Amino acid sequence: MSIVFNEKHRTISLHTKNTTYQMQIDRYGFLLHLYYGKRAEGCMDYLLTYYDRGFSGNPYDAGTDKTYSMDALPQEFPSLGTGDYRTPACIIKNTDRTYSSDFRYDSHSIREGKYSLKGLPAVYADTEEAQTLEVVLVDRVTGVKAVLLYGVLPEYDVITRSVRIINASEGHISVKKLMPACLEMVGGDYDFITFYGRHAMERNCQRIPIGHGVSKIGSLRGTSSHQYNPAVIVAEHDATEDSGGCYSLAFVYSGGFQSEAGKDQYYQTRVLMGFSEEQFAYPLSAGEEFQSPEVMMSYSSEGLGKLSQNFHRCIRTHLCRGKYKETVRPILLNSWEASYFDFTGESLLKLAKQAADLGIEMFVMDDGWFGNRDSELRGLGDWKVNEEKLGCTLGELISRVNDMGLKFGIWIEPEMVNEDSDLYREHPDWAFVIPGRRPNRSRYQLVLDFSRKEVVDYIYEQICGVLDQGNVEYVKWDMNRSLADIYSATADSQGRVLHDYVLGLYDFLERLVNRYPNILIEGCSGGGGRFDAGMLYYTPQIWCSDNTDPIDRLEIQYGTSFIYPASSVGAHVSASPNHQTGRITPLKTRGMVAMAGTFGYELNLNELSEEEKAEIRRQIEEYKKYASLVQTGHYYRLTNPQTDNQGAWEFVSEDQKEALVQVVGIKKHANMTVDYIKVKGLKENTMYRDTESGQVYNSTALREAGIPKPVLEGEYQAYQWHFVCEE
Ligand code: GLA
């Protein structure tokens, strides 16, 4: 049993294979947090301390006991109004216009299986694989309930949290702040690891000590954003890749979010993850409820490497869905960096022909095939195939591509509209524009109001109308701007619109995956602007960045790897000099970096030399050899490309019989020093053979002393070892 209620101590413990999470219903009915860490038995309420603390008030129930204060006690779901002055997980505006909530334990239940969330993405599991805890808290004055949901997946060391607010009061309330996950640490020094960035340079890793005052990251953009990723790690100050305690929290949500971390006056750490507060005020009439998305959490006592592997495994097998979740994805050629908007049906077919000759498996027609879309300026919203540009119907184009032995994929951007489009001329009120104001433009486009069902329904019909024209096996779902000018003509409150937009998006995606179970959908938002656990429920892979430069990609993919599995990372070989940075890199290096994700190409194959074509053929054969290891193996970060001379990483098969170590040189000097790459995750003191050179190595020596990366001539040289166990 993974969830255990102890009647004597009134504790509820959530056990996974290696971790324990414990809470206690205390003498006044407050739900206190006791422990989250390495697996442990027994009651941990000795961790709570009670002292008379100045200016930390006491609940009335405590009578004359000045030592009992919510301002110092760790809690599962701290709200505003109980005398806790730290940043709360919940603020509700009550019917009487006050902002106080006093949630006390009402009941709890434990059931087999993992809860699911209507209309929202969530980790799923078979009944025997997981358990659910539901704790009902109630504010006895207002009647408002907070139902805390905990999903426990013991084999994965993953616990999920979500909260449902039920307005059982008589009148109208509004949910102003809601953070489904709250971590409380009564002692210790922790770092806050976050992933910041910008368009084409996403998920850089930042590690800062959690100090006094609140460190906050988030997104006000209506999407999870390039600028901050909705996943954070809280690590003991001295935790490394291989040692120390650390926690990860990922919001399974694709809209605005925030995460806060800070130490309180008693040096206790609180970390929250949930909705962005700005523009959020969700109205609930009497009897209505609001279900939050969930937060995935994991703990590792063995450092960051293991923590990432916990998430990778769970995301890959219990969040991603569909036909492609466990299968190796087709090697694709995307037309974007090959020809941008400048193509015809014939030029696409020429490209496809080259792709087929090289052994590529799928051809993807990117932006520019619909309406009058010949540039960024126009056409979004008009999902009619431009047969004039293609010189044939979509069905014919697809058949011809299929006849070459290639699958066919297509690009769409359903959430957007250009002002220069028939759709906008017909329905100007379907785009987010505040009456009386001129809207913010971005990439010359406006965002459609997906909080309105009729808008979602209309675009859905249009997109299905396209997908039904032929054998489409892949869709790239793009989203190329941040939301602004939030105003929905039909909403009863504008404070709900941003969340309802995300629900509209999820509704569309859910219908799409059900109607087209054979289509592989790749998420995209100007590259990795919506790379989050929520999207991965619908799209098992996401275009990781519009930056295809392999050296920049080392950092982008490094940051991404802390949370997300390689199977979710869209990565392509592109031209050199690179279109984003102008950097010149070897084809081998571009191939190796792209192989650490869902592999593909994105360049004009017609411009390649015969030598390059031969190398691509070899690259494809090689990728096929390792694809399954990359997709399902344990991932290890071997260096930090933000600071080290080399970017190096490794995939180890689950049975530890095989490993692929890949390394790319970043810095180059004359008379170069040698870097030793420490190989991890192999069986202890066991001999492994490098299949390339035939040389045999001892695994313990490989880990402790490393293996010298050959000093190679030229910049940005890549090298790899493929080890197989000799046993
Ligand atoms: C975004 C995507 C690119 C490409 C273009 C097309 O920038 O990230 O990959 O699809 O849109 O307009």
Coordinates of N, CA, C and O in Angstrom, one line a residue, residues 38-139:
K38 N 13.7 11.0 1.4 CA 14.0 9.5 1.2 C 13.0 8.7 2.0 O 12.5 9.1 3.0
R39 N 12.7 7.5 1.5 CA 11.7 6.7 2.1 C 12.0 6.4 3.6 O 13.1 6.1 3.9
A40 N 11.0 6.6 4.4 CA 11.1 6.5 5.8 C 9.8 6.1 6.4 O 8.7 6.5 5.9
E41 N 9.9 5.4 7.5 CA 8.6 4.9 8.2 C 8.5 5.8 9.5 O 9.4 6.4 9.9
G42 N 7.3 5.6 10.1 CA 7.1 6.3 11.4 C 6.5 7.7 11.3 O 6.4 8.2 10.2
C43 N 6.3 8.2 12.4 CA 5.6 9.6 12.5 C 6.7 10.7 12.6 O 7.6 10.6 13.4
M44 N 6.6 11.6 11.7 CA 7.6 12.7 11.6 C 7.2 14.0 12.3 O 7.8 15.0 12.0
D45 N 6.2 13.9 13.2 CA 5.7 15.2 13.7 C 6.6 15.8 14.7 O 6.5 16.9 15.2
Y46 N 7.7 15.0 15.1 CA 8.7 15.6 16.0 C 9.5 16.8 15.3 O 10.1 17.5 15.9
L47 N 9.3 16.8 14.0 CA 10.0 17.9 13.2 C 9.3 19.3 13.5 O 9.9 20.3 13.2
L48 N 8.1 19.2 14.0 CA 7.4 20.5 14.2 C 7.9 21.1 15.5 O 8.0 20.4 16.5
T49 N 8.1 22.4 15.5 CA 8.6 23.0 16.8 C 7.6 24.2 17.1 O 7.0 24.8 16.3
Y50 N 7.5 24.3 18.4 CA 6.5 25.3 18.9 C 7.2 26.3 19.9 O 7.7 25.8 20.9
Y51 N 7.3 27.5 19.5 CA 7.8 28.6 20.4 C 7.0 29.8 20.4 O 6.3 30.0 19.4
D52 N 7.1 30.6 21.4 CA 6.4 31.9 21.4 C 7.1 32.8 20.4 O 8.3 33.1 20.7
R53 N 6.5 33.1 19.3 CA 7.2 33.9 18.3 C 6.5 35.2 18.1 O 5.4 35.3 17.7
G54 N 7.3 36.3 18.4 CA 6.7 37.6 18.3 C 6.1 37.9 17.0 O 6.7 37.6 15.9
F55 N 5.0 38.6 17.0 CA 4.3 39.0 15.8 C 3.9 37.9 14.9 O 3.6 38.1 13.7
S56 N 3.9 36.7 15.4 CA 3.3 35.5 14.7 C 2.1 35.1 15.5 O 2.2 34.5 16.5
G57 N 0.9 35.5 15.0 CA -0.3 35.4 15.8 C -0.8 33.9 15.9 O -0.1 33.0 15.3
N58 N -1.8 33.7 16.7 CA -2.3 32.4 17.0 C -3.7 32.2 16.6 O -4.5 33.1 16.9
P59 N -4.1 31.1 16.1 CA -5.5 30.9 15.8 C -6.3 30.9 17.1 O -5.8 30.5 18.1
Y60 N -7.5 31.3 17.0 CA -8.4 31.4 18.2 C -8.4 30.1 19.0 O -8.4 30.1 20.2
D61 N -8.5 29.0 18.2 CA -8.6 27.7 18.9 C -7.5 27.4 19.8 O -7.6 26.6 20.8
A62 N -6.3 28.0 19.6 CA -5.2 27.7 20.4 C -5.3 28.4 21.8 O -4.4 28.2 22.7
G63 N -6.3 29.1 22.1 CA -6.6 29.7 23.4 C -5.4 30.6 23.8 O -5.0 31.5 23.0
T64 N -4.8 30.3 24.9 CA -3.7 31.1 25.4 C -2.4 30.6 25.0 O -1.3 31.1 25.5
D65 N -2.3 29.6 24.1 CA -1.1 29.0 23.7 C -0.4 29.9 22.6 O -0.8 29.9 21.5
K66 N 0.6 30.7 23.1 CA 1.2 31.6 22.1 C 2.3 30.9 21.2 O 2.9 31.5 20.4
T67 N 2.4 29.6 21.5 CA 3.5 28.9 20.7 C 2.9 28.3 19.4 O 3.7 27.7 18.6
Y68 N 1.6 28.3 19.2 CA 1.0 27.7 18.1 C 0.7 28.8 17.0 O -0.2 29.6 17.2
S69 N 1.4 28.8 15.9 CA 1.2 29.8 14.9 C 1.3 29.2 13.5 O 2.2 28.5 13.2
M70 N 0.3 29.6 12.7 CA 0.3 29.2 11.3 C 1.4 29.9 10.6 O 1.8 29.5 9.4
D71 N 2.0 30.9 11.2 CA 3.0 31.7 10.6 C 4.4 30.9 10.5 O 5.3 31.3 9.8
A72 N 4.4 29.9 11.3 CA 5.7 29.1 11.4 C 5.5 27.6 11.0 O 6.5 26.9 10.8
L73 N 4.3 27.2 11.0 CA 4.1 25.7 10.8 C 4.0 25.4 9.3 O 3.5 26.1 8.5
P74 N 4.7 24.3 8.9 CA 4.6 23.8 7.5 C 3.2 23.3 7.2 O 2.7 22.5 7.9
Q75 N 2.7 23.7 6.0 CA 1.4 23.3 5.7 C 1.2 22.7 4.3 O 2.1 23.0 3.4
E76 N 0.2 21.9 4.1 CA -0.1 21.4 2.8 C -0.7 22.4 1.8 O -0.4 22.4 0.6
F77 N -1.6 23.3 2.4 CA -2.3 24.2 1.5 C -2.5 25.5 2.2 O -3.7 25.8 2.6
P78 N -1.5 26.3 2.4 CA -1.6 27.5 3.2 C -2.5 28.6 2.4 O -2.3 28.8 1.3
S79 N -3.3 29.2 3.2 CA -4.2 30.2 2.6 C -4.0 31.5 3.3 O -3.5 31.6 4.4
L80 N -4.5 32.5 2.7 CA -4.5 33.9 3.3 C -5.6 33.9 4.4 O -6.7 33.5 4.1
G81 N -5.2 34.4 5.5 CA -6.2 34.7 6.5 C -6.1 33.8 7.8 O -6.9 34.0 8.7
T82 N -5.1 32.9 7.9 CA -5.0 32.1 9.1 C -3.9 32.6 10.0 O -3.6 32.0 11.0
G83 N -3.3 33.8 9.7 CA -2.2 34.2 10.5 C -0.9 33.8 9.9 O 0.2 34.0 10.5
D84 N -0.9 33.2 8.7 CA 0.3 32.9 8.0 C 0.6 34.0 7.1 O -0.2 34.3 6.1
Y85 N 1.7 34.7 7.3 CA 2.0 35.9 6.5 C 3.0 35.6 5.3 O 3.4 36.5 4.7
R86 N 3.3 34.3 5.2 CA 4.2 34.0 4.0 C 3.3 33.9 2.8 O 2.1 34.1 2.8
T87 N 4.0 33.7 1.6 CA 3.2 33.7 0.4 C 2.3 32.5 0.3 O 2.7 31.4 0.6
P88 N 1.0 32.7 0.1 CA 0.0 31.6 0.3 C -0.2 30.8 -1.0 O 0.2 31.3 -2.1
A89 N -0.7 29.6 -0.9 CA -1.1 28.8 -2.0 C -2.5 29.2 -2.6 O -2.8 28.8 -3.7
C90 N -3.2 29.9 -1.8 CA -4.6 30.1 -2.2 C -5.1 31.5 -1.6 O -4.9 31.8 -0.5
I91 N -5.7 32.2 -2.5 CA -6.5 33.4 -2.1 C -7.9 33.4 -2.7 O -8.0 33.2 -3.9
I92 N -8.9 33.5 -1.9 CA -10.2 33.5 -2.4 C -10.9 34.7 -2.0 O -10.8 35.1 -0.8
K93 N -11.6 35.4 -2.9 CA -12.4 36.5 -2.6 C -13.8 36.0 -2.2 O -14.5 35.4 -3.1
N94 N -14.2 36.1 -1.0 CA -15.5 35.5 -0.5 C -16.7 36.4 -0.9 O -16.6 37.5 -1.3
T95 N -17.9 35.8 -0.6 CA -19.1 36.5 -0.9 C -19.1 37.8 -0.1 O -19.7 38.8 -0.6
D96 N -18.6 37.8 1.1 CA -18.6 39.1 1.9 C -17.5 40.0 1.5 O -17.2 41.0 2.2
R97 N -16.8 39.7 0.4 CA -15.7 40.6 -0.2 C -14.4 40.5 0.6 O -13.5 41.3 0.4
T98 N -14.3 39.6 1.6 CA -13.1 39.4 2.3 C -12.2 38.5 1.6 O -12.7 37.7 0.7
Y99 N -10.9 38.4 2.0 CA -10.0 37.5 1.3 C -9.4 36.4 2.2 O -8.4 35.8 1.9
S100 N -10.1 36.2 3.3 CA -9.6 35.2 4.3 C -10.2 33.8 4.0 O -11.4 33.7 3.8
S101 N -9.4 32.8 4.1 CA -9.9 31.4 4.1 C -9.3 30.7 5.3 O -8.2 30.9 5.6
D102 N -10.1 29.8 5.9 CA -9.5 29.0 7.0 C -9.9 27.6 6.7 O -10.9 27.1 7.2
F103 N -9.0 26.9 6.0 CA -9.3 25.5 5.6 C -8.9 24.5 6.7 O -7.8 24.5 7.1
R104 N -9.9 23.7 7.1 CA -9.6 22.7 8.1 C -10.0 21.3 7.5 O -11.0 21.2 6.7
Y105 N -9.4 20.3 8.0 CA -9.7 18.9 7.6 C -11.2 18.6 7.8 O -11.8 18.8 8.8
D106 N -11.7 18.0 6.8 CA -13.1 17.5 6.9 C -13.2 16.0 6.7 O -13.8 15.3 7.5
S107 N -12.5 15.5 5.7 CA -12.5 14.0 5.5 C -11.4 13.7 4.5 O -10.9 14.6 3.9
H108 N -11.2 12.4 4.4 CA -10.3 12.0 3.3 C -10.6 10.6 2.8 O -11.3 9.8 3.5
S109 N -10.2 10.3 1.7 CA -10.4 8.9 1.1 C -9.2 8.5 0.3 O -8.5 9.3 -0.2
I110 N -9.0 7.2 0.3 CA -7.9 6.6 -0.5 C -8.5 5.6 -1.5 O -9.4 4.9 -1.1
R111 N -8.0 5.7 -2.7 CA -8.6 4.8 -3.7 C -7.5 4.3 -4.6 O -6.4 4.9 -4.8
E112 N -7.8 3.1 -5.2 CA -6.8 2.6 -6.2 C -6.8 3.4 -7.5 O -7.9 3.9 -7.8
G113 N -5.7 3.4 -8.2 CA -5.6 4.1 -9.4 C -5.3 5.6 -9.3 O -5.3 6.1 -8.1
K114 N -5.0 6.2 -10.4 CA -4.7 7.6 -10.4 C -5.9 8.4 -10.8 O -6.5 8.1 -11.8
Y115 N -6.2 9.5 -10.1 CA -7.3 10.4 -10.5 C -7.0 10.9 -11.9 O -5.8 11.0 -12.3
S116 N -8.0 11.3 -12.6 CA -7.8 12.1 -13.9 C -8.6 13.4 -13.7 O -9.3 13.6 -12.8
L117 N -8.3 14.3 -14.6 CA -8.8 15.7 -14.5 C -9.6 16.0 -15.8 O -9.0 16.0 -16.9
K118 N -10.9 16.3 -15.6 CA -11.7 16.5 -16.8 C -11.2 17.7 -17.6 O -11.1 18.8 -17.0
G119 N -11.0 17.5 -18.9 CA -10.6 18.6 -19.7 C -9.1 19.1 -19.6 O -8.7 20.0 -20.2
L120 N -8.4 18.4 -18.7 CA -7.0 18.8 -18.5 C -6.1 17.6 -18.7 O -6.4 16.5 -18.4
P121 N -4.9 17.9 -19.1 CA -3.9 16.8 -19.2 C -3.5 16.4 -17.8 O -3.5 17.2 -16.8
A122 N -3.1 15.1 -17.6 CA -2.7 14.6 -16.3 C -2.0 13.3 -16.5 O -2.2 12.5 -17.5
V123 N -1.1 13.0 -15.6 CA -0.4 11.7 -15.5 C -1.5 10.6 -15.4 O -2.5 10.8 -14.7
Y124 N -1.3 9.5 -16.1 CA -2.3 8.5 -16.0 C -1.6 7.2 -15.6 O -0.4 7.0 -15.8
A125 N -2.4 6.2 -15.1 CA -1.7 4.9 -14.7 C -2.8 3.9 -14.6 O -4.0 4.2 -14.5
D126 N -2.4 2.6 -14.8 CA -3.4 1.5 -14.6 C -3.8 1.5 -13.1 O -3.0 2.0 -12.2
T127 N -4.9 0.9 -12.8 CA -5.4 0.9 -11.4 C -4.4 0.3 -10.5 O -4.3 0.9 -9.4
E128 N -3.7 -0.7 -10.9 CA -2.8 -1.3 -9.9 C -1.4 -0.6 -9.8 O -0.6 -0.9 -9.0
E129 N -1.2 0.4 -10.7 CA 0.0 1.1 -10.7 C 0.1 2.3 -9.8 O 1.1 2.9 -9.6
A130 N -1.1 2.8 -9.3 CA -1.1 4.1 -8.6 C -2.2 4.1 -7.6 O -3.1 3.2 -7.6
Q131 N -2.1 5.0 -6.7 CA -3.2 5.3 -5.7 C -3.5 6.7 -5.7 O -2.6 7.6 -6.0
T132 N -4.7 7.1 -5.2 CA -5.1 8.4 -5.1 C -5.6 8.7 -3.7 O -6.3 8.0 -3.1
L133 N -5.1 9.9 -3.2 CA -5.6 10.4 -1.9 C -6.4 11.6 -2.2 O -5.9 12.5 -3.0
E134 N -7.5 11.7 -1.6 CA -8.3 12.9 -1.7 C -8.6 13.5 -0.3 O -9.1 12.7 0.6
V135 N -8.2 14.7 0.0 CA -8.4 15.2 1.3 C -9.3 16.4 1.2 O -9.0 17.4 0.4
V136 N -10.4 16.4 1.9 CA -11.4 17.5 1.8 C -11.1 18.5 2.9 O -11.2 18.1 4.1
L137 N -10.9 19.7 2.6 CA -10.7 20.8 3.6 C -11.9 21.7 3.4 O -12.4 21.9 2.3
V138 N -12.3 22.2 4.5 CA -13.5 23.1 4.4 C -13.3 24.4 5.3 O -12.7 24.3 6.4
D139 N -13.7 25.5 4.7 CA -13.8 26.7 5.5 C -15.2 26.8 6.2 O -16.2 27.0 5.4

